[in-house]
Coordinates of C-alpha atoms in Angstrom, one line a residue:
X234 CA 0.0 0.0 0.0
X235 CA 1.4 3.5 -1.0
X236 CA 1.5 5.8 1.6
X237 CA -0.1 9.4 2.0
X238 CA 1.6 12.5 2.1
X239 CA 1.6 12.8 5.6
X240 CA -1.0 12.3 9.1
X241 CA -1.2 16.2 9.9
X242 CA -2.2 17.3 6.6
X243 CA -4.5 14.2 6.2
X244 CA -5.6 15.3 9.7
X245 CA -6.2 19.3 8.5
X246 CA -8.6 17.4 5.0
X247 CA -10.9 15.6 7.7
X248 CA -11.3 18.9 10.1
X249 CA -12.1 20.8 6.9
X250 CA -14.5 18.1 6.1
X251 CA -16.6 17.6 8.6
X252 CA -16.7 22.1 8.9
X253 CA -18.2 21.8 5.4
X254 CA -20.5 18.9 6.0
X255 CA -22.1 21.1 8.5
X256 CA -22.0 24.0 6.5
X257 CA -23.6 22.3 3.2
X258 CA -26.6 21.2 5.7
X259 CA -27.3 24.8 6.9
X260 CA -27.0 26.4 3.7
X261 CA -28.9 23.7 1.9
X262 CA -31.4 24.1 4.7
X263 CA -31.7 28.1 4.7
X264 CA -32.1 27.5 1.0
X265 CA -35.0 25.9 1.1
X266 CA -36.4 28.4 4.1
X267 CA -36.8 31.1 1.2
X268 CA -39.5 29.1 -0.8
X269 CA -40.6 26.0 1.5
X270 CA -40.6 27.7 5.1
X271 CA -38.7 26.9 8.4
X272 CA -40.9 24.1 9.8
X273 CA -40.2 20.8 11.4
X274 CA -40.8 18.7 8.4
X275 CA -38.3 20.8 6.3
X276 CA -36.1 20.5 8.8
X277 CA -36.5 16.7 9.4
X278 CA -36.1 16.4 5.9
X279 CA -33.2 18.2 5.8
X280 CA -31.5 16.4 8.7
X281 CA -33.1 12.9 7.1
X282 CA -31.2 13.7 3.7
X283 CA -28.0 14.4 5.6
X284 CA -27.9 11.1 7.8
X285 CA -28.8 9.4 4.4
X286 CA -26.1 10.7 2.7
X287 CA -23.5 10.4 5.2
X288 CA -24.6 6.4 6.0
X289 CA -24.1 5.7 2.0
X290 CA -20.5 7.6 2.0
X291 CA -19.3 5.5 4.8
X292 CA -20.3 2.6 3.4
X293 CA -18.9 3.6 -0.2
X294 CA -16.0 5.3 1.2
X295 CA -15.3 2.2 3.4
X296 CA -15.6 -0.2 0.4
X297 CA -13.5 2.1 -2.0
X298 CA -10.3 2.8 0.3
X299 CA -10.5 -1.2 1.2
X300 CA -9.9 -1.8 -2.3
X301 CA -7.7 1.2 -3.4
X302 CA -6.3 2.7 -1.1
X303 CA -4.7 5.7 -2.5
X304 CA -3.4 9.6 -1.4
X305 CA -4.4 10.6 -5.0
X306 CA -7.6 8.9 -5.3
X307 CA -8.7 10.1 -1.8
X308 CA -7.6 13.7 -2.2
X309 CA -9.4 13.5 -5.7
X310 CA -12.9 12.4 -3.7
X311 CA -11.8 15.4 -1.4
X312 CA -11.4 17.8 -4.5
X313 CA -14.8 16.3 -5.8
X314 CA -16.7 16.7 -2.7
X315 CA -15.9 20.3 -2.9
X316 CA -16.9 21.5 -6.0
X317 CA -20.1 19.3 -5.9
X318 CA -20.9 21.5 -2.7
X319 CA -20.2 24.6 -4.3
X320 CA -21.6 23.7 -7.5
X321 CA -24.8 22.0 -6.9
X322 CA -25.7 24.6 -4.4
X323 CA -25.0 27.3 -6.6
X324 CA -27.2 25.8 -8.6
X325 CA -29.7 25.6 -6.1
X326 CA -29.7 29.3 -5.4
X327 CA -30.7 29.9 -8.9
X328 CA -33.3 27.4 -9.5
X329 CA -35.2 28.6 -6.2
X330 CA -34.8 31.6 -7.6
X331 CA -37.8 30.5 -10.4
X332 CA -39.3 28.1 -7.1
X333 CA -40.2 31.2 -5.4
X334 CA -42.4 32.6 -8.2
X335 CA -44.2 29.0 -8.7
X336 CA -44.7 29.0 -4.8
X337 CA -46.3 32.4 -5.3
X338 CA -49.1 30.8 -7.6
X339 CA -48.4 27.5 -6.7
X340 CA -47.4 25.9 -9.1
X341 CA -46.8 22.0 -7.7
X342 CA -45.0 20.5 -11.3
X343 CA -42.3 23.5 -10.6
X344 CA -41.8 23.5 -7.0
X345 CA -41.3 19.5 -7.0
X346 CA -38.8 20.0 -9.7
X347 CA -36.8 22.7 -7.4
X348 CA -37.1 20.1 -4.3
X349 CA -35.9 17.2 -6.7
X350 CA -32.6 19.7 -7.2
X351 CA -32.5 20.6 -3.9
X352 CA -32.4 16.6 -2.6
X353 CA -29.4 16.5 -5.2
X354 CA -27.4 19.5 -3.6
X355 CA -27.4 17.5 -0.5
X356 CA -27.2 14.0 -1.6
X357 CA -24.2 14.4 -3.6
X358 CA -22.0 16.1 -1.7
X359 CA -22.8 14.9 1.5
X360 CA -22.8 11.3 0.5
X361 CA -18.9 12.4 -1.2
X362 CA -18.2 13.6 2.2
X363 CA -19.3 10.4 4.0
X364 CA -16.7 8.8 2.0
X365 CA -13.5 10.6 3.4
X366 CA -13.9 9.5 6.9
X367 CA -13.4 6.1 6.6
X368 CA -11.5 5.9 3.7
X369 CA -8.9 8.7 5.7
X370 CA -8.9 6.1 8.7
X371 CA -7.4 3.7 6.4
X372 CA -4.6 5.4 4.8
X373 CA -3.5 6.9 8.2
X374 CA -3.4 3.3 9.8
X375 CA -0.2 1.6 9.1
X376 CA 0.0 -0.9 12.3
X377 CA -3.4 -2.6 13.2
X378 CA -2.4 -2.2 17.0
X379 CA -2.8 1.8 16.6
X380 CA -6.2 1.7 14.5
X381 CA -8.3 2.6 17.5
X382 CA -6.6 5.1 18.6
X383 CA -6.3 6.9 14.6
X384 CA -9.7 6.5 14.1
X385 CA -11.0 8.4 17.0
X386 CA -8.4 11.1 16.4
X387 CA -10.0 11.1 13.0
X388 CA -13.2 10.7 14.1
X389 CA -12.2 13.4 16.9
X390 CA -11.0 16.1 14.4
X391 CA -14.0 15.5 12.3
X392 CA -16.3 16.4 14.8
X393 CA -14.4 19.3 16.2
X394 CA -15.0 20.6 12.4
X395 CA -18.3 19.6 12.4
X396 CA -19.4 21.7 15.7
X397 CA -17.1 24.9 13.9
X398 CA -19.3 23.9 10.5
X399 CA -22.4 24.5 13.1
X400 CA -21.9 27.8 14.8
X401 CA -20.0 29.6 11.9
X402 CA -22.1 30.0 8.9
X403 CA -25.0 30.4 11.2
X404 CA -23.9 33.1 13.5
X405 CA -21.3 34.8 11.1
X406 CA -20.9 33.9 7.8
X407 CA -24.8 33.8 6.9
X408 CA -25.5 37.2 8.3
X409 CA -22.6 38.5 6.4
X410 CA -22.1 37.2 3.4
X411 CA -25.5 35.4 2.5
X412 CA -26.3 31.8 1.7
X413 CA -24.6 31.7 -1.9
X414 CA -21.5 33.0 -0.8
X415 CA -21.3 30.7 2.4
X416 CA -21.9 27.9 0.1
X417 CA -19.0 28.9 -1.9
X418 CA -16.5 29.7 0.9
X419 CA -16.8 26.5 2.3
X420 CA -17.2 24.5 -0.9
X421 CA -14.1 26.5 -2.3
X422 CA -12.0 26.2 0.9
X423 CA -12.7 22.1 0.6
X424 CA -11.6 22.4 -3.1
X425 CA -8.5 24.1 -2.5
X426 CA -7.5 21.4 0.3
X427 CA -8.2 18.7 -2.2
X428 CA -6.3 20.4 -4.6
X429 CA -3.3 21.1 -2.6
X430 CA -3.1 17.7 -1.5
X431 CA -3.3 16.6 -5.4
X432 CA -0.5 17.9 -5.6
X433 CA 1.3 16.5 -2.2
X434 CA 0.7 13.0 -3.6
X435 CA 3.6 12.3 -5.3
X436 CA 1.5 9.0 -6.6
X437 CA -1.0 11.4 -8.2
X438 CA -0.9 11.1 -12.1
X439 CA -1.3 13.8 -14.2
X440 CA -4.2 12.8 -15.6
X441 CA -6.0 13.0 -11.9
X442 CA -4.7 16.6 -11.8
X443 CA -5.7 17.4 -15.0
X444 CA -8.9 16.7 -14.0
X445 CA -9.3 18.1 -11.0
X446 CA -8.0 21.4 -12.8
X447 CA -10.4 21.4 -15.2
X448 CA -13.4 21.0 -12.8
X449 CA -12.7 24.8 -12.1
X450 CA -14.3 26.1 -14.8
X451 CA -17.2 23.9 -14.2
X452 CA -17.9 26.1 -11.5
X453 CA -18.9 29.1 -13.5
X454 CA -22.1 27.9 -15.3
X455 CA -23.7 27.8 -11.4
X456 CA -21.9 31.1 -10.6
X457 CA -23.1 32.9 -13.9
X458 CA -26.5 32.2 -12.9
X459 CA -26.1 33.5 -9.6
X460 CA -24.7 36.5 -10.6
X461 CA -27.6 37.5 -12.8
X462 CA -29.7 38.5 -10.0
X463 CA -31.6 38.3 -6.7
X464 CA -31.7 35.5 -4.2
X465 CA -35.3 35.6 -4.9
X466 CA -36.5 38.4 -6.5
X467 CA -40.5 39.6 -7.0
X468 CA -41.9 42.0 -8.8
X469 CA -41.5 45.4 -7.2
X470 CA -38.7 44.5 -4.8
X471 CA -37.0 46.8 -3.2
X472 CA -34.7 45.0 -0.5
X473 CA -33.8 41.5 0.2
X474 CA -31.2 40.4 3.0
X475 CA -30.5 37.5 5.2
X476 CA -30.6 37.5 8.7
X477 CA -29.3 35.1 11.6
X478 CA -33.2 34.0 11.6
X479 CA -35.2 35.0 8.2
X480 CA -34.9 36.2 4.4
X481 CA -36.1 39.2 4.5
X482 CA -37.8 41.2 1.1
X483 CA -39.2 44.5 1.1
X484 CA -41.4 44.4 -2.3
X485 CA -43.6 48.4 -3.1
X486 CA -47.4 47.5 -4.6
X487 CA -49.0 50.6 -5.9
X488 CA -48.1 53.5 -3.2
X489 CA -47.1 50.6 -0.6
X490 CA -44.4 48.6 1.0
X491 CA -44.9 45.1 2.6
X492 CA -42.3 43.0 3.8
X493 CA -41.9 39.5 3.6
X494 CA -40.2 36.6 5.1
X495 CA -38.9 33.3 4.0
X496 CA -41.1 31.8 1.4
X497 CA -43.0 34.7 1.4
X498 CA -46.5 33.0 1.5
X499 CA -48.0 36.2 3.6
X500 CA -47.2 40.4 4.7
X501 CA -46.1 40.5 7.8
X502 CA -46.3 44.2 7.5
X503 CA -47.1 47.1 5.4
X504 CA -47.0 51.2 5.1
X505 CA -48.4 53.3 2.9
X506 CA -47.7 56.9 1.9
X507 CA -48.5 59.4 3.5
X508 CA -49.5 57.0 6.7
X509 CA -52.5 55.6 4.9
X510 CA -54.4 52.4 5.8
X511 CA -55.5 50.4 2.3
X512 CA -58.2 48.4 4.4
X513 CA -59.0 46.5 7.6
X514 CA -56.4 43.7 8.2
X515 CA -55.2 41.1 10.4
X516 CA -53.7 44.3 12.5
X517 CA -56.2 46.6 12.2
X518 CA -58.8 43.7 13.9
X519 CA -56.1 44.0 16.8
X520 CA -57.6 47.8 17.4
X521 CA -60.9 46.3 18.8
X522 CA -59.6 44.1 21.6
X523 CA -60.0 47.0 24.6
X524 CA -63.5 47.3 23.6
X525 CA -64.9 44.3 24.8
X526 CA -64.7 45.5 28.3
X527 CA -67.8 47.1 29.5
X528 CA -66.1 50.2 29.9
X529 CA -64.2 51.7 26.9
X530 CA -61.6 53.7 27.5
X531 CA -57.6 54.4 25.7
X532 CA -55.2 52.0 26.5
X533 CA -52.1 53.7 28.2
X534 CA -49.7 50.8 27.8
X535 CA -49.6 48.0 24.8
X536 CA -47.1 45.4 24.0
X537 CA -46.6 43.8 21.0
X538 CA -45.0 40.2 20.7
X539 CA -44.0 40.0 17.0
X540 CA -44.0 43.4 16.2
X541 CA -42.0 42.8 12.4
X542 CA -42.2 46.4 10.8
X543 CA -44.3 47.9 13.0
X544 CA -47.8 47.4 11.3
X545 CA -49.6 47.3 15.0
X546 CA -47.9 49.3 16.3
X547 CA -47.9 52.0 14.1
X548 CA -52.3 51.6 13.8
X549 CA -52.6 52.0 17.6
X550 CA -50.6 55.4 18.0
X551 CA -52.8 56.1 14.7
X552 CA -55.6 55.7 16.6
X553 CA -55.0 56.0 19.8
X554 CA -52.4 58.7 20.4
X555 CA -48.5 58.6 21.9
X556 CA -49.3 55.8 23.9
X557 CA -46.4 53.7 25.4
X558 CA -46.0 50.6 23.3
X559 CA -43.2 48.0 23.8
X560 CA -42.8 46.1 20.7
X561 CA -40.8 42.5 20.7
X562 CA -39.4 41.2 17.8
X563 CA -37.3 37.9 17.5
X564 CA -34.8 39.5 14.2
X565 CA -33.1 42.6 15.1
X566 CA -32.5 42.7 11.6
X567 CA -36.7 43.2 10.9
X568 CA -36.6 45.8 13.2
X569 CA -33.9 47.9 11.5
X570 CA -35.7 47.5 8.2
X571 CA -39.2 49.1 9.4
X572 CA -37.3 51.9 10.3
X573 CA -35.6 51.9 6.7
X574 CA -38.7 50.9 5.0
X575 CA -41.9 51.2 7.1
X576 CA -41.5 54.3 9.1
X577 CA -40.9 52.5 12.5
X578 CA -39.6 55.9 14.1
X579 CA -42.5 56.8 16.5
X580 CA -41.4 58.5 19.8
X581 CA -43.6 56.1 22.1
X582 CA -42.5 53.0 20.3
X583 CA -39.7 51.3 22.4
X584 CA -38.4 48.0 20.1
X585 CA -37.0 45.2 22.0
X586 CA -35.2 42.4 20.1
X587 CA -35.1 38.8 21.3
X588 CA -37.7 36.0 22.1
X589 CA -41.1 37.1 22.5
X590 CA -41.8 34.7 25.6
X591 CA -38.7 35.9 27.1
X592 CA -38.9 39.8 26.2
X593 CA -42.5 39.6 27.7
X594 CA -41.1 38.1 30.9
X595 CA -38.5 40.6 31.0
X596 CA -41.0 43.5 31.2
X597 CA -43.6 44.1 34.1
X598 CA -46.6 45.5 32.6
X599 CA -49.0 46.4 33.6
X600 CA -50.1 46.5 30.2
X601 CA -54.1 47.7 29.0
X602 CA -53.4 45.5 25.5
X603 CA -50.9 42.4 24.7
X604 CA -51.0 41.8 21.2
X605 CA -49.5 37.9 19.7
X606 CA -48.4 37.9 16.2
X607 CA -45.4 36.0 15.6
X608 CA -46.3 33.7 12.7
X609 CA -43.8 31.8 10.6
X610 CA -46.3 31.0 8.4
X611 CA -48.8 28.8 8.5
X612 CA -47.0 28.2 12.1
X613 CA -47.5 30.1 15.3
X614 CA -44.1 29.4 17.5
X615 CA -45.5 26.7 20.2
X616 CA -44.3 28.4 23.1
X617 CA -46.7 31.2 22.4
X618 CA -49.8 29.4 22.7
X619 CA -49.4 27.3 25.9
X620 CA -51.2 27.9 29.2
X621 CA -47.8 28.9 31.0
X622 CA -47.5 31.4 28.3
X623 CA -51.1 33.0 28.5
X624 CA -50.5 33.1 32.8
X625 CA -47.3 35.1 32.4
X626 CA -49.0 37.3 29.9
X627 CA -51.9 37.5 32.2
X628 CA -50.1 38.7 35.3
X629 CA -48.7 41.6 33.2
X630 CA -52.0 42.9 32.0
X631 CA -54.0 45.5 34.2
X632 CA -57.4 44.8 35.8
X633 CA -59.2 45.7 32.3
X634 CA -56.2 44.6 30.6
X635 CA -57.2 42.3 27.4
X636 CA -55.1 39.6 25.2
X637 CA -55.3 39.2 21.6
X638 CA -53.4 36.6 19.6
X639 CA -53.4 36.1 15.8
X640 CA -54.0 32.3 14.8
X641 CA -54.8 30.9 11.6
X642 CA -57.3 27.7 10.3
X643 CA -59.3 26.6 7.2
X644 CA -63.0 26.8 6.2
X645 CA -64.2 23.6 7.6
X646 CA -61.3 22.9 10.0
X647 CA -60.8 25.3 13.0
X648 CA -58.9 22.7 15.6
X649 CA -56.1 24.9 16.5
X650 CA -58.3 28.3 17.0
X651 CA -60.0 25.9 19.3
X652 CA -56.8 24.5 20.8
X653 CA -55.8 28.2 21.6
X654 CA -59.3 29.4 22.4
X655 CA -59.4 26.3 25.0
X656 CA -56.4 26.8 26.1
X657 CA -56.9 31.1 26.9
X658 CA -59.9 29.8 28.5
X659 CA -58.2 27.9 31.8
X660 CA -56.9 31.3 32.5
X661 CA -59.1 34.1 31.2
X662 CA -62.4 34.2 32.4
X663 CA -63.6 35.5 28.7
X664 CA -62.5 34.5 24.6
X665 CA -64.2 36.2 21.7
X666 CA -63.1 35.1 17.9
X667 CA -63.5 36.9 15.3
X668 CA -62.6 35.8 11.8
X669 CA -60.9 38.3 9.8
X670 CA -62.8 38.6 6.1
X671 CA -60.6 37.4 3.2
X672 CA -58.2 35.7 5.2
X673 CA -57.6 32.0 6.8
X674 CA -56.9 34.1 9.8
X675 CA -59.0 34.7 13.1
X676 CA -58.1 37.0 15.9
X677 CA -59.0 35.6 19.8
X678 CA -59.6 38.2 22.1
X679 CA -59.3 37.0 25.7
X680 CA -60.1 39.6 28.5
X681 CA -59.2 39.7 32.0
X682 CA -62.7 40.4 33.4
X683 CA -65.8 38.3 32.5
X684 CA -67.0 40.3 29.5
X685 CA -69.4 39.9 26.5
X686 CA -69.7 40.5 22.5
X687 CA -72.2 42.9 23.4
X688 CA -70.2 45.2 24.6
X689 CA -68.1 45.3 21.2
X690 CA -71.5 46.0 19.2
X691 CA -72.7 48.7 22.2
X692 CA -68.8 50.6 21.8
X693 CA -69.3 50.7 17.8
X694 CA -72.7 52.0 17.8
X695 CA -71.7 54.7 20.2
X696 CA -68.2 55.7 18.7
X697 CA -68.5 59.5 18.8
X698 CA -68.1 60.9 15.4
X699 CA -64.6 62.9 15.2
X700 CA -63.5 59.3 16.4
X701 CA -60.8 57.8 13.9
X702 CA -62.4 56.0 10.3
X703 CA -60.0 53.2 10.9
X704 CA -61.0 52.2 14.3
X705 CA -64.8 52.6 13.5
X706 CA -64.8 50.5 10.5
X707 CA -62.3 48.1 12.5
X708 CA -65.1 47.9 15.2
X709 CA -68.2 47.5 12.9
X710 CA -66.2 44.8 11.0
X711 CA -65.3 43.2 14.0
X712 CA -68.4 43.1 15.5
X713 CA -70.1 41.3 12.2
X714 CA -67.4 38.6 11.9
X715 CA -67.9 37.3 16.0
X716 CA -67.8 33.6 15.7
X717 CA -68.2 31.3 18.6
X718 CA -65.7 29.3 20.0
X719 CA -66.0 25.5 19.6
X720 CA -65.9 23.3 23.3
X721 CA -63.8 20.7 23.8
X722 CA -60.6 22.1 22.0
X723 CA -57.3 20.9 23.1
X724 CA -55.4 22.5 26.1
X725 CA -51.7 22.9 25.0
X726 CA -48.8 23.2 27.7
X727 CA -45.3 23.6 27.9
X728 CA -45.8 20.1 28.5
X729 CA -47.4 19.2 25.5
X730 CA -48.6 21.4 22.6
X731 CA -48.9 20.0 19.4
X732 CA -49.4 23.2 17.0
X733 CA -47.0 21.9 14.1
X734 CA -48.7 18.6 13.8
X735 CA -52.2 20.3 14.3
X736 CA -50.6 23.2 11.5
X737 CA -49.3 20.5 9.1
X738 CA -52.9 18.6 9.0
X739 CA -54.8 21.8 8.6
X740 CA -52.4 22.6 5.7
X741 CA -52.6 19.3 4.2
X742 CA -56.3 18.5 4.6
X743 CA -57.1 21.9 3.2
X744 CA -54.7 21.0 -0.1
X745 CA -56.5 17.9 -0.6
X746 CA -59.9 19.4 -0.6
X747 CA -59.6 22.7 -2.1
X748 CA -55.8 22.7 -3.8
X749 CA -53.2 24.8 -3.5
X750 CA -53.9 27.6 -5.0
X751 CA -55.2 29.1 -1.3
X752 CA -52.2 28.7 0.7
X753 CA -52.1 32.5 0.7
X754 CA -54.7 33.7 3.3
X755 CA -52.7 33.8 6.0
X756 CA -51.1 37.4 7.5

């Protein structure tokens, strides 16, 4: 058996392998965020694919180095592994590119074809790097009585790469850089390694170093088509970035901005010009929550929990006056582009950036209105709907003070607006729905004092008339679209609270029934 070129550079390839494996798995995976969402099947998937890949390359990789086992022919997997990653997720990037506008009308035949791509981006290099491992275990054993302690060094070093392949791209590179170019710094690094040790080999023909040479050039048909534009560009776009958490567009409509996240399936906020409100939304629906209390009066102190641009915010200072509003949102990065985009420079508007759970815990209240809007659509984060979560929100509220949380459904199928609405109900003595017209959205309304609908329809029939347009259309509209709240719903806990899997059935059931052309109802 010929030799490699030496343990410490063979030692520097696997640490440099198991970084990128790590890296290809994040990028691939944010990727796919910008067209098929953030949820736990993408990510299961993702992780699935990975674990797939990796148990085929060891067992390859095992096989191959058994019966050649080479410096050149390993370095050349090496080289392989590391254009494939650059190139196939190159590739990627510019085929989601035409994903996103299928998604947009749903168009199934074209966003199957993407994911089919996307499957090869990770299959293929991944199951290349599954190879190296064991196959650089065998050429760094020369004496059977010292293979246990190589292969954990190997095994050691890989991991150690592995856990730098986790925390870099993710907290630093990503945010920098951007997906494309992670993809290619790590790809490219893993290229250059395989290249150099090419050339260390002195067993290495020149044929193999031809080759790897010429797959250089390959790599500019993927980069040519990344160049020509946008990550994922829409009609009327005026911003995209990538965050530590989201893809983030800013797209203009007529005399409007709305921003958009991930695979941009729903606003998550808009402005105007000039201030103006197009019509009642989601948000606006959010004005009518103090007035189910039998007593109307303006709410001094409101925090938000998913505040995005600003959208709510921005409607109840509209409405209501300079009123102190503390607005949480998880992406500092959202935050800095209302105030570039939406106008997010009110005086009384104090942003907070983190967890919403957490930010609300941090502040003590007492608060007249708590707003909950933190969809990554069609999924509300868990932790936001559970009865812990609704008592800690509780015990900041003030003696009138009232909850309102956005959660979404289908016609027909309204289990996890009853989940929610069950579980308010174990600690609010009141819940009012009401379904928000021309969306899949409704907005529950729970109230720290027993209180009635009647009171909404008494408050709207009474509104004085210099009394904002938007808040009395909000009221009127709210008070026409009161549905009742089914028994028997599910009580979710930190324990226990199923909202993906309820989400995920929603989603599919309503695909089967009605297709997919109305995934986009949901704010």
């Amino acid at each position: 058996m010929k030799q490699p070129t030496g343990r410490r550079y063979l030692f520097l390839t696997v640490f440099v392998a198991g970084m990128t494996t790590l890296a290809v798995e994040f990028t691939a995976s944010r990727l796919l965020q910008t067209v098929y969402g953030t949820s736990n099947i993408v990510w299961a998937n993702v992780i699935g694919l990975v674990l797939l890949s990796l148990t085929a390359g060891y067992f390859i990789g095992g096989r191959l180095a058994d019966r050649r086992p080479r410096a050149d022919l390993f370095y050349m997997l090496v080289t392989l592994a590391g254009f494939c990653a650059v190139f196939f997720l190159l590739l990627t990037s510019a085929v989601l590119r035409r994903a996103a506008g299928a998604m947009a009308v749903m168009d199934v035949g074209a966003i199957a074809g993407s994911l089919v791509l996307v499957v090869l981006a990770l299959v293929v290099p991944v199951t290349l790097l599954g190879c190296l491992s064991p196959f650089a275990i065998r050429l760094a054993v020369s004496d059977v009585g010292e293979s246990g302690r190589v292969s954990g060094h190997i095994y050691a070093i890989s991991t150690l790469g592995s856990l730098l392949g986790t925390y870099l791209p993710v907290l630093v590179v990503i945010p920098l850089a951007g997906s494309r170019l992670t993809a290619v710094l790590f790809g490219s690094l893993l290229l250059i390694v395989g290249l150099v040790g090419l050339w260390r080999t002195r067993d290495s023909s020149r044929r193999a170093r031809a080759a790897a040479v010429a797959l250089l050039p390959a790599l500019l048909i993927p980069s040519a088509l990344w160049l020509r534009g946008d990550l994922k560009a829409y009609a009327g776009q005026l911003y995209e970035t990538e965050s530590a958490y989201n893809y983030i567009q800013v797209i203009r409509r007529d005399d409007c901005n709305y921003l958009l996240l991930n695979e941009g399936q729903a606003y998550h906020s808009f402005y105007c010009d000039g201030g103006r409100v197009p019509g009642i939304s989601v948000w606006s629906i959010m004005l009518a929550a103090p007035y189910f209390n039998a007593e109307a009066r303006t709410p001094r102190r409101v925090a938000v929990v998913g505040l995005a641009a600003g959208t709510i915010a921005k409607q109840y200072t509209q409405v209501f006056g300079p009123i102190a509003i503390d607005g949480i949102e998880l992406d500092p990065a959202i935050i800095e582009v209302g105030r570039a985009y939406f106008a997010l420079d009110e005086a009384n508007v104090n942003t907070m950036a983190g967890d919403g759970r957490y930010g609300l815990a941090q502040l003590a209240g007492p608060y007249d209105v708590i707003t909950v809007d933190a969809y990554k659509v069609p999924y509300i984060p868990w932790h936001l709907t559970t009865r812990e979560f609704f008592t800690e929100a509780r015990d900041r509220l003030s003696e009138t003070g009232v909850l309102a949380i956005n959660v979404g459904g289908a016609p027909g199928d309204r289990r996890l607006i009853d989940a929610v609405g069950a579980t308010l109900l174990t600690v609010f003595p009141s819940v009012h729905a009401i379904d928000v017209p021309g969306t899949l959205n409704t907005i529950l309304v729970a109230t720290r004092q027993p209180t009635t609908a009647d009171a909404l329809r008494a408050h709207a029939a009474a509104l004085p008339a210099e009394a904002d347009p938007l808040l009395r259309d909000t009221l009127q509209l709210a008070a026409a679209h009161l549905v009742p709240l089914a028994a028997g719903g599910l009580v979710l806990t930190d324990d226990r609270a199923p909202v993906e899997t309820i989400s995920d059935s929603i989603v599919i059931r309503y695909l089967l029934e009605t297709g997919p052309s109305g995934l986009g109802g949901l704010e």
